[in-house]
Coordinates of C-alpha atoms and ligand atoms in Angstrom, one line a residue:
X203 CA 69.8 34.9 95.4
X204 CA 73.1 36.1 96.1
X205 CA 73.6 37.8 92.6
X206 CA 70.6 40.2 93.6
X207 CA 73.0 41.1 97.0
X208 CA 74.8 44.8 96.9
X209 CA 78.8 45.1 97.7
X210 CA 77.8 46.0 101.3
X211 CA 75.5 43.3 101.6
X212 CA 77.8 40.4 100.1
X213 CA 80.5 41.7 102.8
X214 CA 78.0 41.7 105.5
X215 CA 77.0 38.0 104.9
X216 CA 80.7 37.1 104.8
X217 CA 81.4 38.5 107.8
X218 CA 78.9 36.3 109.5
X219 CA 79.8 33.2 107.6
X220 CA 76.6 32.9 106.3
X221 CA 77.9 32.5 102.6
X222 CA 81.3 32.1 101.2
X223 CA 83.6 33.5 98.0
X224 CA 83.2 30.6 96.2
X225 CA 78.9 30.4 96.9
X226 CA 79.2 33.7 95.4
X227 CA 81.1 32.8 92.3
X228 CA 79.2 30.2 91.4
X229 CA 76.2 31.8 91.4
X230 CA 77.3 34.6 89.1
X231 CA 79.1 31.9 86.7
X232 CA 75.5 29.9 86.4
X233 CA 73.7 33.3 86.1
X234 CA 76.4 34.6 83.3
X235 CA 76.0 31.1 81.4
X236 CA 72.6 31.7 81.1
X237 CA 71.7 35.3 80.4
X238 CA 75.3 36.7 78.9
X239 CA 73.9 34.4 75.6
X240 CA 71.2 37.3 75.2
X241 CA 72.9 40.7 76.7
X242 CA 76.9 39.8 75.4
X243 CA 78.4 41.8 78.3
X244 CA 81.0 39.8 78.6
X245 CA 84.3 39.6 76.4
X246 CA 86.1 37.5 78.3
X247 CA 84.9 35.5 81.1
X248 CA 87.3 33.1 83.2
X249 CA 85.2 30.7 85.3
X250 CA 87.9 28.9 86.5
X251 CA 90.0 31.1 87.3
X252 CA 87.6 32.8 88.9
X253 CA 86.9 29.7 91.4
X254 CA 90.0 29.6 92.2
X255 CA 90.7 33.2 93.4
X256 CA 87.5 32.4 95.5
X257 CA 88.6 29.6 97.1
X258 CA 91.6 31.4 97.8
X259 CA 90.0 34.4 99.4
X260 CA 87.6 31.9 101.4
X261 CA 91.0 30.3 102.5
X262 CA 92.0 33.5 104.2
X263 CA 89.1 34.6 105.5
X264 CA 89.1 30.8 107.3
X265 CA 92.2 32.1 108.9
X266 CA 91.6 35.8 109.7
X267 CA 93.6 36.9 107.3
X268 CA 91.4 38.2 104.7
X269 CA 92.5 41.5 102.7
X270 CA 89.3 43.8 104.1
X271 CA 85.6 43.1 104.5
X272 CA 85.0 43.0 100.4
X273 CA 87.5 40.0 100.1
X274 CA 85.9 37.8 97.7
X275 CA 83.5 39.6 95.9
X276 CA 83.6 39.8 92.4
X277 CA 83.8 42.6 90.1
X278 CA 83.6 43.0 86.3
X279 CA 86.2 45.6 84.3
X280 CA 85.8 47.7 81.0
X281 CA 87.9 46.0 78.4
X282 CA 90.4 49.2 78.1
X283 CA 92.0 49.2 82.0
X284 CA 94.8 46.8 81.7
X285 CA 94.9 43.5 83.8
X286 CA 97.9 41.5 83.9
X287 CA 97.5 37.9 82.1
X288 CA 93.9 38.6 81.3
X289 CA 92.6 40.0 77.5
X290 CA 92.5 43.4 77.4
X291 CA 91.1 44.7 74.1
X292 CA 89.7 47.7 74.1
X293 CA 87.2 46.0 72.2
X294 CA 89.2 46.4 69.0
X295 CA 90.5 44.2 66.8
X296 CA 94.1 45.8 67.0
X297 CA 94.6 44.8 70.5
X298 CA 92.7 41.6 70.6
X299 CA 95.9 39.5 71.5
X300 CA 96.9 41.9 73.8
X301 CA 97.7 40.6 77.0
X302 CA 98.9 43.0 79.5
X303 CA 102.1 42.2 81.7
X304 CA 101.0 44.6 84.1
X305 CA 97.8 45.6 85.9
X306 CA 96.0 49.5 86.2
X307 CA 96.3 50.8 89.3
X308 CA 92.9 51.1 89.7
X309 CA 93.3 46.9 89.6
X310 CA 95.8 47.0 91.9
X311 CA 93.8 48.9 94.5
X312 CA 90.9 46.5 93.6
X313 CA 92.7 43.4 94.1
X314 CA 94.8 44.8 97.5
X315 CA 91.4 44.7 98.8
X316 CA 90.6 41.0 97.6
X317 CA 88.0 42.1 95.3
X318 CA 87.8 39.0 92.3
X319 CA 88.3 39.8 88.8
X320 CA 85.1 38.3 87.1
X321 CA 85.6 39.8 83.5
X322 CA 86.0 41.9 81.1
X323 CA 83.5 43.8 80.1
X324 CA 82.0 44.5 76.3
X325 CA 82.9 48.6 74.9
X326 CA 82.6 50.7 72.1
X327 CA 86.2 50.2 70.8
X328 CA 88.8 52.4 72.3
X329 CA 85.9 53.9 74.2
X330 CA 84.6 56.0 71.2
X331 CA 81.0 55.8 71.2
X332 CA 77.4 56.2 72.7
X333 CA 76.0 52.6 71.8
X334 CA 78.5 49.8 72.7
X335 CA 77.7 48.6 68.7
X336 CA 81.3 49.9 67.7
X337 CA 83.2 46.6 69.1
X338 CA 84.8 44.2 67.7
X339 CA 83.1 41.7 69.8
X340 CA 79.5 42.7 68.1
X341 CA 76.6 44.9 70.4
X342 CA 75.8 44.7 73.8
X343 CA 72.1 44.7 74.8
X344 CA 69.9 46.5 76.9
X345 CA 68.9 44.2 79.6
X346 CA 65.1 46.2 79.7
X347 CA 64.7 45.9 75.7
X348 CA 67.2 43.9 74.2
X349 CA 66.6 45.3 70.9
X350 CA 67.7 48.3 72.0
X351 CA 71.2 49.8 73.0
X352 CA 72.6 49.3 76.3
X353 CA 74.0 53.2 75.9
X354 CA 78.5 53.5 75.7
X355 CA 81.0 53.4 75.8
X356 CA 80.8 51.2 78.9
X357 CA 77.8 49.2 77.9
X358 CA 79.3 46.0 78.9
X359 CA 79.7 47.5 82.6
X360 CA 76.2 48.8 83.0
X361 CA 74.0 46.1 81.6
X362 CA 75.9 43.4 83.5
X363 CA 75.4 45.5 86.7
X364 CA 72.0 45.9 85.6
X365 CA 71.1 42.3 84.6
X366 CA 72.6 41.3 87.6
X367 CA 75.5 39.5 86.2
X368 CA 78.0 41.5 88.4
X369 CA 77.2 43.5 91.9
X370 CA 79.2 46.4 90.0
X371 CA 81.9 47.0 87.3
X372 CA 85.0 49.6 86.8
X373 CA 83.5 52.0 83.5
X374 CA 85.4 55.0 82.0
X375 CA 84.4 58.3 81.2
X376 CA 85.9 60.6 78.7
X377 CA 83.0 62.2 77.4
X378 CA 79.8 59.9 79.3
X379 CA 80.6 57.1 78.8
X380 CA 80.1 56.0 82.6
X381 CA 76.8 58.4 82.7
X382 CA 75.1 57.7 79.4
X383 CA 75.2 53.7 80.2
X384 CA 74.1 53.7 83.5
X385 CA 71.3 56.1 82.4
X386 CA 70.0 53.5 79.6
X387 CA 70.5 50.7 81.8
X388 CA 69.2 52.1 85.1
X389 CA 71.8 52.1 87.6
X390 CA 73.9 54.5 89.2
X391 CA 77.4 55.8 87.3
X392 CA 80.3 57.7 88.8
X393 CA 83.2 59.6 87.1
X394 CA 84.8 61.6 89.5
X395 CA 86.9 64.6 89.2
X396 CA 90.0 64.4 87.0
X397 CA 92.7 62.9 89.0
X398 CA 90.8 61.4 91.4
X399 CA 91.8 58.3 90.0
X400 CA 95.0 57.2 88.7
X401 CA 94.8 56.8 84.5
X402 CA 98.0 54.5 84.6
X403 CA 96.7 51.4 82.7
X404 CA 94.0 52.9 81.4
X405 CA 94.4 52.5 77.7
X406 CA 94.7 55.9 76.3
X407 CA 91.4 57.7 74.2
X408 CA 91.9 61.7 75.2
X409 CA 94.0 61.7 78.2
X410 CA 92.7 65.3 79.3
X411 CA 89.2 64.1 79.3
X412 CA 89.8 60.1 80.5
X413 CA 88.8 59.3 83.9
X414 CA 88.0 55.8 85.8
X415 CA 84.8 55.7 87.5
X416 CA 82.3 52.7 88.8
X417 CA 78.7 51.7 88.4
X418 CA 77.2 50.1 90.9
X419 CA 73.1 49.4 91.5
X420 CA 73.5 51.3 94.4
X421 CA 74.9 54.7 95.4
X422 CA 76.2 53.3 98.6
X423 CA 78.3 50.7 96.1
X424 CA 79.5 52.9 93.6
X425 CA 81.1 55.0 96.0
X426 CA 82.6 52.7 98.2
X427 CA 84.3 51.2 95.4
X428 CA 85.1 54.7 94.0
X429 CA 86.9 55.2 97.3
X430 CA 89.3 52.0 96.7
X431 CA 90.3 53.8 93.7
X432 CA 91.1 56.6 94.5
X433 CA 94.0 58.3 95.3
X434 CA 97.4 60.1 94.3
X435 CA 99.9 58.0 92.2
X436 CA 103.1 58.5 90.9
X437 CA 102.8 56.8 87.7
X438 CA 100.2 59.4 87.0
X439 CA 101.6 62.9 87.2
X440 CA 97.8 64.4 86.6
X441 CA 96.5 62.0 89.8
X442 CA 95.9 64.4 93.0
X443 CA 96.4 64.2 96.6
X444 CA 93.3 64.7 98.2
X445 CA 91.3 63.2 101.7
X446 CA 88.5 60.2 100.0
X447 CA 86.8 60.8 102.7
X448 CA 83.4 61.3 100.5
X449 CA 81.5 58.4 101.7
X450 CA 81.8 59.1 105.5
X451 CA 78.5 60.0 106.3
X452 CA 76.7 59.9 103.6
X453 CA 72.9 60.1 104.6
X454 CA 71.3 61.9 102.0
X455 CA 70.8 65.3 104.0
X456 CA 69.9 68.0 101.5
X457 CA 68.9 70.3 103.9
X458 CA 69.1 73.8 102.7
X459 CA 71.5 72.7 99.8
X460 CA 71.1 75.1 96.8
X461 CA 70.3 73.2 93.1
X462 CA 70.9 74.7 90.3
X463 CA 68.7 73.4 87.1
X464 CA 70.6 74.7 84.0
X465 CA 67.9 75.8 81.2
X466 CA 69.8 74.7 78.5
X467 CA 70.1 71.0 79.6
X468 CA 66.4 70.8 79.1
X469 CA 66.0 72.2 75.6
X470 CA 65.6 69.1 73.4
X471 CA 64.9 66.2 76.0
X472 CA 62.1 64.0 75.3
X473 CA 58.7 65.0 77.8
X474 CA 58.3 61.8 79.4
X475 CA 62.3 62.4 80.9
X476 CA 61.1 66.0 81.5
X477 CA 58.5 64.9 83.3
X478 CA 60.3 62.6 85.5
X479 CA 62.9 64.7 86.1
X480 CA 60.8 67.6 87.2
X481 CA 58.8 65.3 89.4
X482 CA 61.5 64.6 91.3
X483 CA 63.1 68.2 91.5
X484 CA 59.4 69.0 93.3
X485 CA 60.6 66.2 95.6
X486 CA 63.8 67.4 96.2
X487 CA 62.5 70.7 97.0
X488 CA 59.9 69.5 99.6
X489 CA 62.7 68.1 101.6
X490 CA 64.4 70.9 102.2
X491 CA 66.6 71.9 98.8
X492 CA 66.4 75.0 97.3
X493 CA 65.8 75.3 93.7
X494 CA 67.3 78.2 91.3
X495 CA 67.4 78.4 88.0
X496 CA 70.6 78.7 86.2
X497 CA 72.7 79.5 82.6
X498 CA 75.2 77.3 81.1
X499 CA 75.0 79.6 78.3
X500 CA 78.0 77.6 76.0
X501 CA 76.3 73.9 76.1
X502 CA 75.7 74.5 72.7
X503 CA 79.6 74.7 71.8
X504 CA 80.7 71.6 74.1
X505 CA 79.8 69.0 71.2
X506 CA 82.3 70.6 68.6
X507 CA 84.3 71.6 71.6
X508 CA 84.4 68.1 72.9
X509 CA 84.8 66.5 69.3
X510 CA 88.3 68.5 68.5
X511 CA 89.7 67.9 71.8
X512 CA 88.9 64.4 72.0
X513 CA 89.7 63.4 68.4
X514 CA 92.7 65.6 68.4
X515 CA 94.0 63.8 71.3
X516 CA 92.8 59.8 70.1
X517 CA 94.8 60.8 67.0
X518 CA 98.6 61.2 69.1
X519 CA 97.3 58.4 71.3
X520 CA 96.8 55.9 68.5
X521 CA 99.5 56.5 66.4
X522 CA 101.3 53.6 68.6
X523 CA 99.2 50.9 67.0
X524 CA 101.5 50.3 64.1
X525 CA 101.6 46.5 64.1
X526 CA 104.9 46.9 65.2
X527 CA 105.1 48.9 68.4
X528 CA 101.6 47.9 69.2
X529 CA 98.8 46.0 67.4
X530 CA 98.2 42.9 65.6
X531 CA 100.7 42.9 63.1
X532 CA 98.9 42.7 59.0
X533 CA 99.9 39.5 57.4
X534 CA 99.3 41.0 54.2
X535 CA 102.4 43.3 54.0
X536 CA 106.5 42.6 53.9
X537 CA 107.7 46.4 53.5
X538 CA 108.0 48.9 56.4
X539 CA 105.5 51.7 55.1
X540 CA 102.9 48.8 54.0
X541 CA 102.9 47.3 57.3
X542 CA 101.9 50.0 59.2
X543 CA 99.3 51.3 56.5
X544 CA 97.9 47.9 56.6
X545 CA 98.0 46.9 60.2
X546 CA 96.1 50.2 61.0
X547 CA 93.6 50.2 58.2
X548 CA 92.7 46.0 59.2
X549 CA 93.0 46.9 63.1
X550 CA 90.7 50.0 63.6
X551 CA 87.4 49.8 63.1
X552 CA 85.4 52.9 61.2
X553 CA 84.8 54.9 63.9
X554 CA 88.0 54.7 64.9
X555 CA 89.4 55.6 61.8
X556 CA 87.0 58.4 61.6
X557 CA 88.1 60.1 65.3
X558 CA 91.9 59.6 64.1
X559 CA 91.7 61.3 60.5
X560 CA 89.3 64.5 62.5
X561 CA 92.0 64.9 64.6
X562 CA 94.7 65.0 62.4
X563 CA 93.1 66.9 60.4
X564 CA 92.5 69.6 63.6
X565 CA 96.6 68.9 64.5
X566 CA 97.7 70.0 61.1
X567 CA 99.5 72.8 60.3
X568 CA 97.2 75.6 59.0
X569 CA 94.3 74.3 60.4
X570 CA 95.5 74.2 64.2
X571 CA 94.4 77.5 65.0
X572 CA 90.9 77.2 63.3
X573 CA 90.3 74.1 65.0
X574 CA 91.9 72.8 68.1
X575 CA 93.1 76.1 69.6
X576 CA 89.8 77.6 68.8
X577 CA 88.1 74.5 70.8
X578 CA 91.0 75.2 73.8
X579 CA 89.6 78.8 74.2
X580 CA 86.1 76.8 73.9
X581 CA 86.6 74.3 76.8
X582 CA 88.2 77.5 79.1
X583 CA 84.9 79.2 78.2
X584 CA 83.2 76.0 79.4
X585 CA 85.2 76.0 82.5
X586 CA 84.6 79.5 83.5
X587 CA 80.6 78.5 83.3
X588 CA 81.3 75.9 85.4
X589 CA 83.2 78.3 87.8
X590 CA 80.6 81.1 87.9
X591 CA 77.4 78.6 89.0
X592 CA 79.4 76.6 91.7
X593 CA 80.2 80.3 93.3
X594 CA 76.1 80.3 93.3
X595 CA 75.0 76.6 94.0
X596 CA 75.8 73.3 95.7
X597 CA 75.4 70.6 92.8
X598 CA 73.4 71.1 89.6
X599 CA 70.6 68.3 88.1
X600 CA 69.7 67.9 84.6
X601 CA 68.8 64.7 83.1
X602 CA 71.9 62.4 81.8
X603 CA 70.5 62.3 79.0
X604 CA 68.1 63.6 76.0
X605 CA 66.2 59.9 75.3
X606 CA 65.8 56.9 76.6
X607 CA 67.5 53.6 75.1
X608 CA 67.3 53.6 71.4
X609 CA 67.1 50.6 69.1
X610 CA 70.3 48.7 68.1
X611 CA 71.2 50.2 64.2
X612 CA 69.0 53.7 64.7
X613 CA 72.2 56.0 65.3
X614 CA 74.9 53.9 63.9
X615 CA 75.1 54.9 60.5
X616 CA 74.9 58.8 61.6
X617 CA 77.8 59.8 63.3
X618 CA 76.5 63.3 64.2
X619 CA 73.4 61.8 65.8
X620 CA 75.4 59.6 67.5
X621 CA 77.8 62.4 68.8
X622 CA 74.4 64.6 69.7
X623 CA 73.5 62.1 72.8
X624 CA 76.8 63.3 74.5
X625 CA 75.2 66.7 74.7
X626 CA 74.1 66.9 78.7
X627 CA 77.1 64.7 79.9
X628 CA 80.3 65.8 78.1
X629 CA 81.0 69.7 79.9
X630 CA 81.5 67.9 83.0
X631 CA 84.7 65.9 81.4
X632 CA 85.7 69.4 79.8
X633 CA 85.4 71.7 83.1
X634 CA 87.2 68.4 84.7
X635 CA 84.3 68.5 87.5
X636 CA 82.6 65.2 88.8
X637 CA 79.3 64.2 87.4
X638 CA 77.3 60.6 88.0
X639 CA 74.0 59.4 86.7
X640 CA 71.5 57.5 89.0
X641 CA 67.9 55.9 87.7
X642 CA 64.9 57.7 88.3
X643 CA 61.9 55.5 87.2
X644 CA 61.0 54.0 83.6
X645 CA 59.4 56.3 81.1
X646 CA 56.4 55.4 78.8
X647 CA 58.2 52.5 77.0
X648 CA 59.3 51.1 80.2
X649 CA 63.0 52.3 79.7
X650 CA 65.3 53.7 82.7
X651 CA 65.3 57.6 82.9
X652 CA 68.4 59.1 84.5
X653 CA 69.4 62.1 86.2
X654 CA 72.6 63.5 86.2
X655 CA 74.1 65.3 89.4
X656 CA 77.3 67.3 88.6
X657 CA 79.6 69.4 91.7
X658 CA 82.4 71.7 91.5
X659 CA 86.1 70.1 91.8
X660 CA 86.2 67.8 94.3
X661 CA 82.7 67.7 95.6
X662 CA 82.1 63.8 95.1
X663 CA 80.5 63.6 98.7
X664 CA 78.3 66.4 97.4
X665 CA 76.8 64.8 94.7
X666 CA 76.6 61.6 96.4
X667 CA 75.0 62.7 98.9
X668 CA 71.9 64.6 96.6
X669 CA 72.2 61.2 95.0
X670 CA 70.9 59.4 98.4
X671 CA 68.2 61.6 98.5
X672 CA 67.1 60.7 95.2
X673 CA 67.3 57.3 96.0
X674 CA 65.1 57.4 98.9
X675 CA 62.5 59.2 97.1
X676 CA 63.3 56.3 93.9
X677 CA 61.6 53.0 94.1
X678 CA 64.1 50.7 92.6
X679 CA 64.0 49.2 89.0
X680 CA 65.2 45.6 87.8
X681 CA 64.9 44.6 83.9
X682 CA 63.2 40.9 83.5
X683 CA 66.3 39.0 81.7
Ligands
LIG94 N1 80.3 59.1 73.4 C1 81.5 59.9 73.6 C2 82.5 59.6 72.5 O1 82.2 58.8 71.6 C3 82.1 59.6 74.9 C4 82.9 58.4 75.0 C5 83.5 58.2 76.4 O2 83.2 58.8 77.4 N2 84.5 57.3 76.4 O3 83.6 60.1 72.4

């Protein structure tokens, strides 16, 4: 089946002519028909359009004129990078009319290589969450259990790459949300280092902490499409100029590579992920790593850290949605003050709401040294961690996170528990350093257990290359959908 086929191997089968765009397409659109009804991935899903875009790659590839090898293969995009003429709601229902006139660079890059747009891809609204049950369009499910969560905020992304209703998908990361989904849905999740990738089109949650990433069932995929996003870009002042050279020989060689395990990333995870984790540290050791023990002695602060930094930044970013600048305008109001009151307090959702009153609150005068500069000095703290470990090790391994999947409805109504599963993934966004989750095996309840690879600035090919070697010693995982 041509839906189980990787990035590399869909190019290498159109290179020999042995399939075409449109073979491709219309595999994924009867696949999607039929198992999208259970997992609701998908926000919006253009079949037609889709088949079109194929036959017109197939059309250039007939002449020799195709954009690069990957023209015509299809890839699905978190609901909050901007595509022009397609939906793009962030999952909320203040942007559900919003149709961009413009696309993300990241698209851009995509589509200059003839990748296809095949959808857009179900979200926590405006990224906030760990459970993909804050949108607007109603939960995503796990593919392996669907009573349970796919994990967020791009749960659309990883359970569609999972379920095999897209080869891979663009995610974003401001806190996890790349890691913590690919974790719960077994598959492998990027987010690079800040600026790797351009954030222009990338709809706005905390734009020190927002990065683009991709998920991908293999590592080979995720970072070959990680590499046709990258890059410097002048619409983005915080985007770097830097080689992308990090998937040139990538052959898993871990060879005398020093890994740090941090102590504290271990504290409160569950013993089946411990155990898994460990196994494979034993593994890693065998073929030639070295092991070390290390302190990230503030992982304890980066919640509250993370929280004030990220809230106090959604709060400036979201103040646009008025219903007049931006946003589904309220019916239900004729004067100025009422409209925005009411177009905001219809639009968000509650968690929403919640993110842009903390950090307000943090912003306010009086309170902005207790809170947000206090978390500032917090995240320089964080960074300096960071900075001391790399001067000692290569990457560092800790598990993405402290569970498995858990059921639909068990955080939801406890924000704080909710906020706890960002514990082992959100210092990476802080210290700005590149981070990506790949499966390691099921645990006792036959969920996917993931473990998380971090490296200093810049270091993608680093981690990516630890990552091969855990995939070699992996065997793979499907879910039965
Ligand atoms: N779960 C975190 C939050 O709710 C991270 C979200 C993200 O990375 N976009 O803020």
């Amino acid at each position: 089946m041509l839906t189980e086929k990787t990035i590399i191997e869909l190019a290498n089968l159109l290179e020999k002519g042995e399939t075409s765009a449109e073979e491709i397409i219309k595999e994924y659109i009867k696949r999607i028909n039929t198992i999208d009804k259970k997992i609701n991935a998908y926000i919006t899903f253009d079949d037609e359009k889709a088949i079109i875009d194929a036959k017109e790659s197939d059309k250039r590839r007939k002449k020799g004129a195709h954009l690069s090898r990957y023209d015509g293969i299809p890839i699905a995009i978190k609901d909050n990078i901007c595509t022009k003429g397609i939906q793009t709601s962030c999952a909320s229902g203040i942007l559900k009319d919003f149709v961009p006139p413009y696309d993300a660079t990241s698209i851009v890059k995509i589509k200059e290589m003839g990748f296809i747009i095949l959808g857009k891809m179900n979200m926590d609204e405006f990224a906030m969450g760990s459970s993909t049950e804050t949108s607007y369009f109603g939960p995503t499910k796990n593919p392996y259990n669907l009573e349970r969560v796919p994990g967020g905020s791009s749960g659309g992304s990883a359970a569609a790459v999972s379920a095999m209703i897209a080869p891979a998908a663009l995610g974003s990361d401001t806190g996890g949300s790349i890691r913590l989904p690919s974790s719960f849905c077994g598959v492998v999740g990027i987010k690079p280092t800040y600026g790797r990738v351009s954030r222009y089109g990338l709809v706005a949650f905390a734009s020190s902490l927002d990065q683009i990433g991709t998920i991908a069932r293999t590592v080979d995929d995720a970072a070959l499409l990680l590499k046709v996003i990258s890059g410097s870009d002048k619409k983005d002042s915080t985007s770097i100029e830097r080689d992308n050279d990090f998937t040139d020989e990538l052959d898993g060689q871990i060879e005398d590579m020093i890994i740090g395990i941090p102590k504290e990333y271990f504290d409160s995870v569950s013993s089946d992920i411990h155990e898994c984790i460990f196994t494979r540290i034993n593994q890693l050791e065998r073929m030639g790593a070295r092991i070390k023990e290390i302190s990230l002695k503030y992982t304890e602060y980066a919640i509250p850290i993370y929280y004030l930094i990220a809230s106090a930044e959604a709060s400036s970013n979201l103040s646009r949605y008025d219903g007049i600048r931006y946003g589904t305008r309220s019916n239900n109001a004729s004067e100025i003050i009422d409209i925005y009151k009411k177009s905001r307090s219809e639009g968000f959702g509650k968690e929403v709401k919640r993110r842009i009153i903390l950090g307000t609150y943090a912003l306010s005068s009086g309170y902005y040294d207790a809170y947000y500069l206090k978390a500032l000095k917090g995240r320089s703290l964080i960074i300096d961690d960071f900075k001391n470990v790399f001067s000692k090790v290569d990457v560092i391994l800790s598990p993405s996170s402290t569970t498995t999947a858990f059921r639909i409805g068990e955080k939801i109504n406890d924000p704080l528990e909710m906020y706890i599963m960002d514990i082992l993934t959100i210092s990476a966004n802080l210290a700005a350093i590149p981070s990506l989750s790949v499966p390691v095996g099921l645990d006792s309840n036959k969920l996917p257990v993931g473990l998380q690879i971090m490296g200093n600035h810049l270091q993608e090919k680093k981690i990516l290359n630890m990552a091969k070697a855990v995939e070699s010693i992996c065997d793979p995982i499907h879910p039965e959908v």
